[in-house]
Tab-separated table of C-alpha atoms in Angstrom:
chain	number	residue	atom	x	y	z
A	1	MET	CA	21.350	1.148	3.484
A	2	ARG	CA	20.798	-0.705	6.712
A	3	HIS	CA	18.456	-3.534	7.589
A	4	LYS	CA	17.311	-5.976	10.197
A	5	GLN	CA	15.860	-9.404	9.529
A	6	PHE	CA	13.050	-10.986	11.530
A	7	GLY	CA	12.415	-14.423	10.033
A	8	SER	CA	10.873	-13.847	6.598
A	9	LYS	CA	10.496	-10.111	7.215
A	10	PHE	CA	13.151	-7.514	6.444
A	11	VAL	CA	13.100	-3.931	7.665
A	12	VAL	CA	15.180	-1.810	5.317
A	13	LYS	CA	16.230	1.805	5.694
A	14	LEU	CA	17.575	3.670	2.687
A	15	GLU	CA	19.530	6.812	3.404
A	16	LYS	CA	19.761	10.229	1.800
A	17	GLY	CA	21.431	10.002	-1.601
A	18	GLU	CA	20.808	6.303	-2.224
A	19	GLU	CA	19.073	5.246	-5.422
A	20	VAL	CA	15.992	3.163	-4.656
A	21	ILE	CA	15.795	0.512	-7.399
A	22	SER	CA	19.499	-0.353	-7.599
A	23	SER	CA	19.812	-0.396	-3.796
A	24	LEU	CA	16.832	-2.703	-3.417
A	25	THR	CA	18.057	-4.965	-6.219
A	26	LYS	CA	21.474	-5.308	-4.597
A	27	PHE	CA	19.861	-5.842	-1.203
A	28	CYS	CA	17.723	-8.703	-2.515
A	29	GLU	CA	20.723	-10.253	-4.268
A	30	ASP	CA	22.858	-10.043	-1.126
A	31	ASN	CA	20.085	-11.487	1.040
A	32	GLN	CA	18.877	-14.100	-1.446
A	33	ILE	CA	15.374	-12.689	-1.663
A	34	PHE	CA	14.067	-14.025	-4.954
A	35	LEU	CA	10.334	-13.620	-4.342
A	36	GLY	CA	8.353	-11.324	-2.108
A	37	TYR	CA	6.407	-8.146	-1.762
A	38	LEU	CA	7.138	-4.837	-0.147
A	39	SER	CA	5.677	-1.562	0.996
A	40	GLY	CA	7.406	1.599	2.035
A	41	ILE	CA	7.149	5.262	2.928
A	42	GLY	CA	9.616	8.122	3.208
A	43	ALA	CA	10.790	10.963	1.010
A	44	VAL	CA	12.811	11.272	-2.182
A	45	ASN	CA	14.255	14.361	-3.861
A	46	LYS	CA	14.336	12.994	-7.412
A	47	ALA	CA	12.228	10.421	-9.208
A	48	THR	CA	11.732	9.182	-12.756
A	49	ILE	CA	8.236	7.795	-13.108
A	50	GLY	CA	6.508	6.337	-16.146
A	51	SER	CA	3.212	5.440	-17.699
A	52	TYR	CA	3.077	2.547	-20.165
A	53	GLU	CA	1.396	3.024	-23.534
A	54	LEU	CA	0.382	-0.372	-24.798
A	55	SER	CA	-0.279	0.646	-28.439
A	56	THR	CA	3.352	1.767	-28.903
A	57	LYS	CA	4.814	-0.534	-26.239
A	58	THR	CA	6.745	2.355	-24.730
A	59	TYR	CA	6.971	4.019	-21.353
A	60	HIS	CA	6.542	7.778	-21.177
A	61	TRP	CA	8.861	9.038	-18.461
A	62	LYS	CA	8.673	12.176	-16.401
A	63	ASP	CA	11.222	13.562	-13.944
A	64	PHE	CA	10.262	15.020	-10.596
A	65	SER	CA	12.442	16.831	-8.095
A	66	GLY	CA	12.039	18.728	-4.840
A	67	SER	CA	10.711	17.748	-1.425
A	68	LEU	CA	8.757	14.676	-2.473
A	69	GLU	CA	7.025	12.621	0.218
A	70	VAL	CA	6.641	8.983	-0.795
A	71	THR	CA	3.062	8.289	0.245
A	72	SER	CA	3.303	4.723	-0.962
A	73	LEU	CA	5.868	2.470	-2.529
A	74	VAL	CA	4.158	-0.820	-3.365
A	75	GLY	CA	5.475	-3.726	-5.385
A	76	ASN	CA	7.154	-7.045	-5.650
A	77	ILE	CA	10.345	-9.011	-6.093
A	78	THR	CA	10.525	-11.696	-8.746
A	79	PHE	CA	13.249	-13.297	-10.845
A	80	LEU	CA	14.546	-12.027	-14.190
A	81	ASP	CA	17.789	-12.766	-16.030
A	82	ASN	CA	18.979	-14.901	-13.138
A	83	LYS	CA	18.662	-12.225	-10.471
A	84	PRO	CA	16.052	-10.529	-8.303
A	85	PHE	CA	13.954	-7.971	-10.151
A	86	ILE	CA	12.227	-5.114	-8.329
A	87	HIS	CA	8.867	-3.974	-9.722
A	88	VAL	CA	7.433	-1.062	-7.778
A	89	HIS	CA	4.909	1.691	-8.331
A	90	ILE	CA	5.145	4.905	-6.384
A	91	ASN	CA	2.976	7.787	-5.225
A	92	ILE	CA	4.758	11.038	-4.384
A	93	SER	CA	3.482	14.400	-3.202
A	94	ASP	CA	4.793	17.786	-4.205
A	95	GLU	CA	4.845	20.790	-1.844
A	96	ASN	CA	1.085	21.335	-2.375
A	97	LEU	CA	0.498	17.713	-1.353
A	98	THR	CA	-0.809	16.928	-4.821
A	99	ILE	CA	0.051	13.360	-5.728
A	100	PHE	CA	1.814	12.100	-8.840
A	101	GLY	CA	2.728	8.525	-9.504
A	102	GLY	CA	3.293	5.561	-11.780
A	103	HIS	CA	5.892	2.926	-12.553
A	104	LEU	CA	9.168	3.772	-10.796
A	105	ARG	CA	12.359	3.700	-12.887
A	106	GLU	CA	14.592	5.359	-10.354
A	107	ALA	CA	14.493	7.695	-7.388
A	108	THR	CA	16.999	9.218	-4.999
A	109	VAL	CA	16.233	9.195	-1.305
A	110	GLY	CA	15.851	12.742	0.009
A	111	VAL	CA	15.295	12.178	3.716
A	112	THR	CA	14.813	8.498	4.484
A	113	LEU	CA	12.942	5.534	3.046
A	114	GLU	CA	11.497	2.826	5.317
A	115	ILE	CA	10.649	-0.399	3.541
A	116	PHE	CA	9.196	-3.629	4.876
A	117	ILE	CA	9.885	-6.682	2.724
A	118	GLU	CA	8.037	-9.965	3.108
A	119	LYS	CA	10.232	-12.713	1.665
A	120	ILE	CA	8.550	-15.746	0.150
A	121	ASP	CA	10.485	-18.970	-0.258
A	122	GLY	CA	10.096	-19.801	-3.906
A	123	ARG	CA	10.656	-18.285	-7.269
A	124	ILE	CA	8.542	-16.648	-9.934
A	125	ILE	CA	10.254	-15.888	-13.212
A	126	ARG	CA	9.359	-13.022	-15.534
A	127	LYS	CA	9.044	-13.763	-19.208
A	128	MET	CA	8.614	-11.451	-22.172
A	129	ASP	CA	4.981	-11.277	-23.263
A	130	ASN	CA	5.214	-10.274	-26.901
A	131	GLU	CA	1.633	-9.046	-27.115
A	132	ILE	CA	2.144	-6.750	-24.115
A	133	GLY	CA	5.813	-5.882	-24.669
A	134	LEU	CA	6.824	-6.367	-21.032
A	135	ASN	CA	8.326	-9.051	-18.847
A	136	LEU	CA	5.250	-10.392	-17.043
A	137	LEU	CA	4.926	-12.934	-14.245
A	138	ASP	CA	5.226	-16.449	-15.630
A	139	LEU	CA	2.655	-18.415	-13.650
A	140	ASN	CA	2.142	-21.221	-16.132
A	141	ASP	CA	2.805	-24.713	-14.812
B	1	MET	CA	-6.031	-15.117	-14.283
B	2	ARG	CA	-3.172	-17.231	-13.056
B	3	HIS	CA	-1.764	-17.762	-9.603
B	4	LYS	CA	0.743	-19.584	-7.453
B	5	GLN	CA	0.295	-20.399	-3.788
B	6	PHE	CA	3.075	-20.322	-1.201
B	7	GLY	CA	1.557	-21.336	2.119
B	8	SER	CA	-0.756	-18.510	3.189
B	9	LYS	CA	0.474	-16.258	0.372
B	10	PHE	CA	-1.012	-16.121	-3.109
B	11	VAL	CA	0.596	-14.427	-6.089
B	12	VAL	CA	-2.116	-13.546	-8.587
B	13	LYS	CA	-1.738	-12.215	-12.109
B	14	LEU	CA	-4.743	-10.715	-13.847
B	15	GLU	CA	-4.528	-10.415	-17.593
B	16	LYS	CA	-5.580	-7.812	-20.143
B	17	GLY	CA	-9.368	-7.628	-20.371
B	18	GLU	CA	-10.164	-9.212	-17.002
B	19	GLU	CA	-12.408	-7.336	-14.590
B	20	VAL	CA	-10.668	-6.868	-11.249
B	21	ILE	CA	-13.400	-7.184	-8.583
B	22	SER	CA	-15.295	-10.107	-10.085
B	23	SER	CA	-12.051	-11.953	-10.898
B	24	LEU	CA	-10.738	-11.525	-7.365
B	25	THR	CA	-14.067	-12.535	-5.850
B	26	LYS	CA	-14.160	-15.716	-7.904
B	27	PHE	CA	-10.512	-16.388	-7.106
B	28	CYS	CA	-11.145	-16.137	-3.374
B	29	GLU	CA	-14.215	-18.357	-3.650
B	30	ASP	CA	-12.320	-20.987	-5.630
B	31	ASN	CA	-9.388	-20.927	-3.218
B	32	GLN	CA	-11.431	-20.655	-0.025
B	33	ILE	CA	-9.917	-17.350	1.006
B	34	PHE	CA	-12.461	-15.885	3.417
B	35	LEU	CA	-10.231	-13.404	5.216
B	36	GLY	CA	-7.070	-11.604	4.226
B	37	TYR	CA	-5.467	-8.524	2.835
B	38	LEU	CA	-3.915	-7.689	-0.470
B	39	SER	CA	-1.791	-5.184	-2.343
B	40	GLY	CA	-1.197	-4.862	-6.040
B	41	ILE	CA	0.221	-2.840	-8.906
B	42	GLY	CA	-0.218	-2.885	-12.675
B	43	ALA	CA	-2.293	-1.018	-15.213
B	44	VAL	CA	-5.967	-0.838	-16.120
B	45	ASN	CA	-7.664	0.778	-19.098
B	46	LYS	CA	-11.049	1.394	-17.470
B	47	ALA	CA	-12.072	1.997	-13.877
B	48	THR	CA	-15.191	3.079	-12.007
B	49	ILE	CA	-14.180	4.746	-8.782
B	50	GLY	CA	-16.319	6.292	-6.063
B	51	SER	CA	-16.413	8.622	-3.122
B	52	TYR	CA	-18.937	7.992	-0.359
B	53	GLU	CA	-21.128	10.832	0.865
B	54	LEU	CA	-22.285	9.965	4.343
B	55	SER	CA	-25.097	12.563	4.578
B	56	THR	CA	-26.941	11.017	1.604
B	57	LYS	CA	-25.524	7.506	2.064
B	58	THR	CA	-24.615	7.334	-1.616
B	59	TYR	CA	-21.487	6.772	-3.653
B	60	HIS	CA	-20.615	9.259	-6.357
B	61	TRP	CA	-19.046	7.327	-9.193
B	62	LYS	CA	-16.702	8.494	-11.890
B	63	ASP	CA	-15.431	6.583	-14.922
B	64	PHE	CA	-11.836	6.710	-16.073
B	65	SER	CA	-10.310	5.281	-19.236
B	66	GLY	CA	-6.972	5.337	-21.031
B	67	SER	CA	-3.503	4.182	-20.046
B	68	LEU	CA	-3.991	4.086	-16.297
B	69	GLU	CA	-1.143	2.871	-14.121
B	70	VAL	CA	-2.371	1.330	-10.868
B	71	THR	CA	0.017	2.881	-8.363
B	72	SER	CA	-1.653	1.067	-5.515
B	73	LEU	CA	-4.471	-1.368	-5.004
B	74	VAL	CA	-4.913	-1.875	-1.277
B	75	GLY	CA	-7.674	-3.673	0.565
B	76	ASN	CA	-9.098	-6.714	2.200
B	77	ILE	CA	-11.157	-9.863	1.899
B	78	THR	CA	-13.964	-10.498	4.355
B	79	PHE	CA	-17.231	-12.413	4.345
B	80	LEU	CA	-20.609	-11.101	3.156
B	81	ASP	CA	-23.757	-12.956	2.091
B	82	ASN	CA	-21.995	-16.276	2.559
B	83	LYS	CA	-19.131	-15.562	0.195
B	84	PRO	CA	-15.813	-13.675	0.067
B	85	PHE	CA	-16.199	-9.948	-0.361
B	86	ILE	CA	-13.434	-7.809	-1.888
B	87	HIS	CA	-13.065	-4.283	-0.527
B	88	VAL	CA	-10.297	-2.359	-2.280
B	89	HIS	CA	-9.312	1.246	-2.823
B	90	ILE	CA	-7.247	2.225	-5.812
B	91	ASN	CA	-4.876	4.947	-6.960
B	92	ILE	CA	-4.464	5.371	-10.719
B	93	SER	CA	-2.392	7.770	-12.795
B	94	ASP	CA	-3.397	9.376	-16.056
B	95	GLU	CA	-0.903	10.165	-18.848
B	96	ASN	CA	0.340	13.250	-16.928
B	97	LEU	CA	1.013	11.016	-13.922
B	98	THR	CA	-1.620	12.873	-11.921
B	99	ILE	CA	-3.298	10.516	-9.492
B	100	PHE	CA	-7.009	9.871	-9.028
B	101	GLY	CA	-8.490	7.372	-6.651
B	102	GLY	CA	-11.136	6.142	-4.278
B	103	HIS	CA	-13.326	3.121	-3.643
B	104	LEU	CA	-13.076	0.698	-6.570
B	105	ARG	CA	-16.337	-0.607	-8.063
B	106	GLU	CA	-14.833	-2.189	-11.140
B	107	ALA	CA	-11.822	-1.952	-13.427
B	108	THR	CA	-10.577	-3.715	-16.518
B	109	VAL	CA	-6.953	-4.771	-16.681
B	110	GLY	CA	-5.129	-2.902	-19.450
B	111	VAL	CA	-1.676	-4.439	-19.327
B	112	THR	CA	-1.296	-6.682	-16.284
B	113	LEU	CA	-2.156	-6.613	-12.600
B	114	GLU	CA	0.118	-8.249	-10.021
B	115	ILE	CA	-1.543	-8.899	-6.674
B	116	PHE	CA	-0.165	-10.452	-3.510
B	117	ILE	CA	-2.799	-11.854	-1.155
B	118	GLU	CA	-2.100	-12.769	2.451
B	119	LYS	CA	-4.715	-15.301	3.540
B	120	ILE	CA	-5.745	-15.369	7.179
B	121	ASP	CA	-7.385	-18.476	8.621
B	122	GLY	CA	-10.580	-17.187	10.127
B	123	ARG	CA	-13.606	-15.205	9.186
B	124	ILE	CA	-14.837	-11.664	9.634
B	125	ILE	CA	-18.385	-10.974	8.584
B	126	ARG	CA	-19.671	-7.653	7.263
B	127	LYS	CA	-22.917	-6.336	8.657
B	128	MET	CA	-25.063	-3.389	7.621
B	129	ASP	CA	-24.410	-0.393	9.848
B	130	ASN	CA	-27.616	1.613	9.547
B	131	GLU	CA	-26.084	4.847	10.772
B	132	ILE	CA	-23.312	4.620	8.157
B	133	GLY	CA	-25.283	2.924	5.385
B	134	LEU	CA	-22.560	0.432	4.524
B	135	ASN	CA	-21.632	-3.145	5.331
B	136	LEU	CA	-18.870	-2.665	7.910
B	137	LEU	CA	-16.592	-5.160	9.628
B	138	ASP	CA	-18.434	-6.909	12.444
B	139	LEU	CA	-15.820	-7.212	15.174
B	140	ASN	CA	-18.219	-7.519	18.100
B	141	ASP	CA	-17.799	-10.634	20.175
C	1	MET	CA	-12.169	0.901	17.914
C	2	ARG	CA	-12.607	-2.834	17.642
C	3	HIS	CA	-10.215	-5.551	16.604
C	4	LYS	CA	-9.635	-9.241	16.156
C	5	GLN	CA	-6.294	-10.990	16.436
C	6	PHE	CA	-5.202	-13.907	14.273
C	7	GLY	CA	-1.718	-14.905	15.399
C	8	SER	CA	0.629	-12.084	14.393
C	9	LYS	CA	-2.097	-10.361	12.365
C	10	PHE	CA	-4.534	-7.811	13.757
C	11	VAL	CA	-7.655	-6.600	11.985
C	12	VAL	CA	-8.581	-3.185	13.348
C	13	LYS	CA	-11.700	-1.141	12.692
C	14	LEU	CA	-11.738	2.529	13.622
C	15	GLU	CA	-15.132	4.146	13.905
C	16	LYS	CA	-16.579	7.515	12.947
C	17	GLY	CA	-15.105	10.263	15.094
C	18	GLU	CA	-11.966	8.414	16.224
C	19	GLU	CA	-8.587	10.040	15.683
C	20	VAL	CA	-6.298	7.745	13.703
C	21	ILE	CA	-2.786	8.267	15.122
C	22	SER	CA	-3.704	8.399	18.815
C	23	SER	CA	-6.092	5.436	18.455
C	24	LEU	CA	-3.468	3.320	16.717
C	25	THR	CA	-0.802	4.310	19.247
C	26	LYS	CA	-3.036	3.302	22.141
C	27	PHE	CA	-4.009	0.105	20.353
C	28	CYS	CA	-0.363	-0.902	19.893
C	29	GLU	CA	0.429	-0.061	23.511
C	30	ASP	CA	-2.523	-2.102	24.779
C	31	ASN	CA	-1.647	-5.045	22.554
C	32	GLN	CA	2.118	-4.867	23.007
C	33	ILE	CA	2.824	-4.308	19.335
C	34	PHE	CA	6.280	-2.714	19.302
C	35	LEU	CA	7.256	-3.470	15.709
C	36	GLY	CA	5.257	-4.098	12.583
C	37	TYR	CA	3.753	-2.694	9.450
C	38	LEU	CA	0.230	-1.852	8.434
C	39	SER	CA	-2.018	-0.955	5.539
C	40	GLY	CA	-5.525	0.389	5.574
C	41	ILE	CA	-8.407	1.881	3.633
C	42	GLY	CA	-11.576	3.733	4.580
C	43	ALA	CA	-12.681	7.345	4.792
C	44	VAL	CA	-11.861	10.313	7.019
C	45	ASN	CA	-13.557	13.694	7.279
C	46	LYS	CA	-10.539	15.650	8.546
C	47	ALA	CA	-6.818	15.200	8.063
C	48	THR	CA	-3.646	17.160	8.754
C	49	ILE	CA	-0.980	16.117	6.299
C	50	GLY	CA	2.571	17.345	5.901
C	51	SER	CA	5.539	17.577	3.619
C	52	TYR	CA	9.020	17.729	5.141
C	53	GLU	CA	11.455	20.420	4.026
C	54	LEU	CA	14.940	19.207	4.781
C	55	SER	CA	16.705	22.578	4.399
C	56	THR	CA	14.656	24.120	7.225
C	57	LYS	CA	13.962	20.848	9.054
C	58	THR	CA	10.273	21.682	9.284
C	59	TYR	CA	7.048	20.097	8.193
C	60	HIS	CA	4.595	22.170	6.201
C	61	TRP	CA	1.121	21.135	7.280
C	62	LYS	CA	-2.153	21.391	5.417
C	63	ASP	CA	-5.659	20.672	6.665
C	64	PHE	CA	-8.228	18.817	4.626
C	65	SER	CA	-11.890	18.265	5.369
C	66	GLY	CA	-14.932	16.808	3.643
C	67	SER	CA	-15.750	13.363	2.290
C	68	LEU	CA	-12.207	12.055	2.014
C	69	GLU	CA	-11.673	8.480	0.886
C	70	VAL	CA	-8.462	6.994	2.261
C	71	THR	CA	-7.059	5.282	-0.810
C	72	SER	CA	-4.047	4.085	1.109
C	73	LEU	CA	-2.699	4.282	4.615
C	74	VAL	CA	0.748	2.700	4.627
C	75	GLY	CA	3.341	2.693	7.369
C	76	ASN	CA	5.010	1.105	10.318
C	77	ILE	CA	5.199	0.693	14.070
C	78	THR	CA	8.519	1.167	15.815
C	79	PHE	CA	9.661	2.206	19.279
C	80	LEU	CA	10.258	5.771	20.481
C	81	ASP	CA	10.436	7.206	24.010
C	82	ASN	CA	9.620	3.820	25.462
C	83	LYS	CA	6.357	3.317	23.601
C	84	PRO	CA	5.064	2.293	20.166
C	85	PHE	CA	5.359	5.004	17.544
C	86	ILE	CA	3.097	5.077	14.479
C	87	HIS	CA	4.628	6.404	11.264
C	88	VAL	CA	2.130	6.454	8.411
C	89	HIS	CA	1.703	8.204	5.099
C	90	ILE	CA	-1.722	8.666	3.610
C	91	ASN	CA	-3.401	9.228	0.272
C	92	ILE	CA	-6.871	10.785	0.330
C	93	SER	CA	-9.287	11.731	-2.437
C	94	ASP	CA	-11.529	14.767	-2.531
C	95	GLU	CA	-14.982	14.755	-4.156
C	96	ASN	CA	-13.401	14.976	-7.646
C	97	LEU	CA	-11.328	11.899	-6.808
C	98	THR	CA	-8.145	13.946	-7.051
C	99	ILE	CA	-5.575	12.620	-4.609
C	100	PHE	CA	-3.630	14.515	-1.974
C	101	GLY	CA	-1.215	12.992	0.471
C	102	GLY	CA	1.875	13.025	2.605
C	103	HIS	CA	2.979	12.392	6.165
C	104	LEU	CA	-0.061	11.990	8.423
C	105	ARG	CA	-0.151	14.003	11.662
C	106	GLU	CA	-3.765	13.339	12.524
C	107	ALA	CA	-7.063	12.423	10.922
C	108	THR	CA	-10.601	11.831	12.093
C	109	VAL	CA	-12.473	8.820	10.786
C	110	GLY	CA	-15.476	9.910	8.721
C	111	VAL	CA	-17.081	6.586	7.821
C	112	THR	CA	-14.843	3.670	8.812
C	113	LEU	CA	-11.185	2.745	8.642
C	114	GLU	CA	-10.091	-0.869	8.103
C	115	ILE	CA	-6.491	-1.551	9.036
C	116	PHE	CA	-4.481	-4.758	8.887
C	117	ILE	CA	-1.437	-4.835	11.145
C	118	GLU	CA	1.342	-7.383	10.824
C	119	LYS	CA	3.099	-7.623	14.167
C	120	ILE	CA	6.786	-8.514	14.223
C	121	ASP	CA	8.346	-9.897	17.381
C	122	GLY	CA	11.255	-7.604	18.031
C	123	ARG	CA	12.017	-3.972	18.444
C	124	ILE	CA	13.430	-1.185	16.338
C	125	ILE	CA	14.139	2.073	18.106
C	126	ARG	CA	13.983	5.499	16.498
C	127	LYS	CA	16.836	7.888	17.165
C	128	MET	CA	17.241	11.563	16.318
C	129	ASP	CA	19.334	12.014	13.199
C	130	ASN	CA	20.745	15.501	13.609
C	131	GLU	CA	21.608	15.923	9.943
C	132	ILE	CA	18.054	15.045	8.925
C	133	GLY	CA	16.210	16.514	11.909
C	134	LEU	CA	13.912	13.514	12.384
C	135	ASN	CA	13.740	10.370	14.474
C	136	LEU	CA	14.900	7.728	12.011
C	137	LEU	CA	15.084	3.955	12.294
C	138	ASP	CA	18.156	2.940	14.282
C	139	LEU	CA	19.408	-0.159	12.487
C	140	ASN	CA	23.015	0.021	13.643
C	141	ASP	CA	24.276	-3.015	15.464
């Protein structure tokens, strides 16, 4: 992983073999990015993607592998358990250019991944919402 | 709906049951956001999505329901009929993680929706383009 | 193509018949945008989209035509061969709202295309990575 910083903007390049979520989490820790949003494109060769079922409060996960273009990686950085937390959703294409996507648990970079992060000075904490079963943005005053 | 403002950036959380377009429109009115762009992720349980057919100048709408991850909500805020106008396109996944998408007419939040808005000081008005049949950005001087 | 500038932010409107990549490249050249990121929505009526196969170092291209909503156009502007280089991935929907996508080689605007560009003062050069076979971001010091 390599990066360059331009004020509040970070250009990040993940390299073949790197895992996306853990790399981004470590990057935000190292660079003290506690709040922000990001978008990225590139290609992965493995991804575990989920869909959340509210009635059972469980994610259903599915594994993908192959030449997978990342047509969009969109999400945010907030604060959970005293460290930056990456929440991203992904769209990937298979060889027929059909798109699959959902909540990203993990993915391995296959070619490259180019991510632009917009850092916001501030903090938003996630808090368990018992009705929903997930750690949601805590925007109460 | 809850939010926090950080300078020109707004972090917005829509909650289960809220309608996306009307909530965002009201939010922008209340916060005097007349121009900007946004991106978001989350999950909805209902969505009406369309594809525009230029030859007949009509949208073809399709309804979706279920556990629908929002893999990307991308779009902009401009000015129409003297108030903020939300133009967003959406990608959603069904339980097989297949993606559907298009122009978003309305959607109901199913779990949560996390949106980052970048406000721009200024105004861009939409104006009916008779050849196209839609209110397009008026960028003439 | 028309645009308005608001500080480091550019609102760009591409019109029916304009080719996306060449128009954006020219726009960035004319406006001295050498680094930045962008997102956009709209509709195209033709697109050539690819998936990269690392083992053969070739793109596999596929042509699409029809009423194609652009549900997301995400990517970046960097510097290659002494001029701005546009790298974008696209998601498009067909009439059934099924999504296809990948690396965008070219596309013709069918209705309109609304793009927001965030210019960054600085430069990132692309350099051929011989192992990968592509011009990747050069973030070495």
